C-alpha positions as semicolon CSV with decimal commas, in nm:
position;residue;x (nm);y (nm);z (nm)
1;M;0,000;0,000;0,000
2;T;0,129;0,344;-0,084
3;G;0,021;0,669;0,070
4;P;-0,207;0,723;0,366
5;G;-0,528;0,533;0,427
6;F;-0,648;0,178;0,405
7;P;-0,659;-0,031;0,087
8;I;-1,023;0,041;-0,002
9;N;-0,971;0,409;0,083
10;W;-0,645;0,442;-0,107
11;A;-0,535;0,801;-0,153
12;A;-0,258;1,000;-0,316
13;S;-0,149;1,353;-0,245
14;T;-0,266;1,613;-0,495
15;G;0,096;1,712;-0,561
16;N;0,200;1,361;-0,668
17;R;0,317;1,446;-1,020
18;S;0,456;1,100;-1,099
19;L;0,116;0,938;-1,047
20;M;-0,097;1,216;-1,187
21;S;0,102;1,235;-1,508
22;N;0,087;0,858;-1,565
23;P;-0,120;0,791;-1,880
24;L;-0,331;0,530;-1,702
25;Y;-0,413;0,769;-1,419
26;V;-0,504;1,040;-1,671
27;K;-0,721;0,794;-1,865
28;Y;-0,932;0,691;-1,568
29;S;-0,931;1,015;-1,370
30;N;-1,120;1,180;-1,655
31;S;-1,403;0,924;-1,635
32;T;-1,683;0,851;-1,393
33;F;-1,697;0,509;-1,229
34;A;-2,010;0,441;-1,434
35;N;-1,802;0,470;-1,752
36;I;-1,518;0,242;-1,640
37;T;-1,536;-0,136;-1,666
38;A;-1,340;-0,383;-1,461
39;E;-1,236;-0,551;-1,784
40;Q;-1,072;-0,228;-1,906
41;V;-0,884;-0,182;-1,580
42;K;-0,774;-0,546;-1,566
43;A;-0,644;-0,528;-1,923
44;D;-0,444;-0,215;-1,842
45;L;-0,314;-0,363;-1,516
46;A;-0,203;-0,674;-1,703
47;G;0,014;-0,454;-1,925
48;V;0,200;-0,288;-1,638
49;L;0,552;-0,411;-1,567
50;A;0,582;-0,579;-1,228
51;T;0,846;-0,349;-1,081
52;A;0,883;-0,135;-0,770
53;E;0,859;0,172;-0,990
54;T;0,508;0,075;-1,103
55;A;0,374;-0,009;-0,756
56;E;0,191;0,321;-0,730
57;I;-0,005;0,288;-1,055
58;C;-0,077;-0,075;-0,965
59;A;-0,219;0,043;-0,632
60;Y;-0,437;0,299;-0,812
61;L;-0,566;0,045;-1,064
62;S;-0,632;-0,205;-0,784
63;W;-0,826;0,062;-0,596
64;L;-1,034;0,123;-0,908
65;L;-1,114;-0,248;-0,925
66;R;-1,216;-0,261;-0,557
67;T;-1,437;0,044;-0,600
68;L;-1,599;-0,099;-0,913
69;A;-1,669;-0,420;-0,722
70;L;-1,854;-0,218;-0,458
71;L;-2,074;-0,073;-0,729
72;A;-2,153;-0,407;-0,891
């Protein structure tokens, strides 16, 4: 887990440029949850390299999946 909070309440600081400039963050942060599918997020997560440098975007995408599951 990165940042403050608990897994379902994952959060990032508003000044976190590395996350907020990530193309996947930009893609989903400009959409409502109603317009995001778990399949889209899973496909994008599957394409992320499994490195320490990508842990933050993985945490964000995982949070999206948990939130979408709450809405299902």
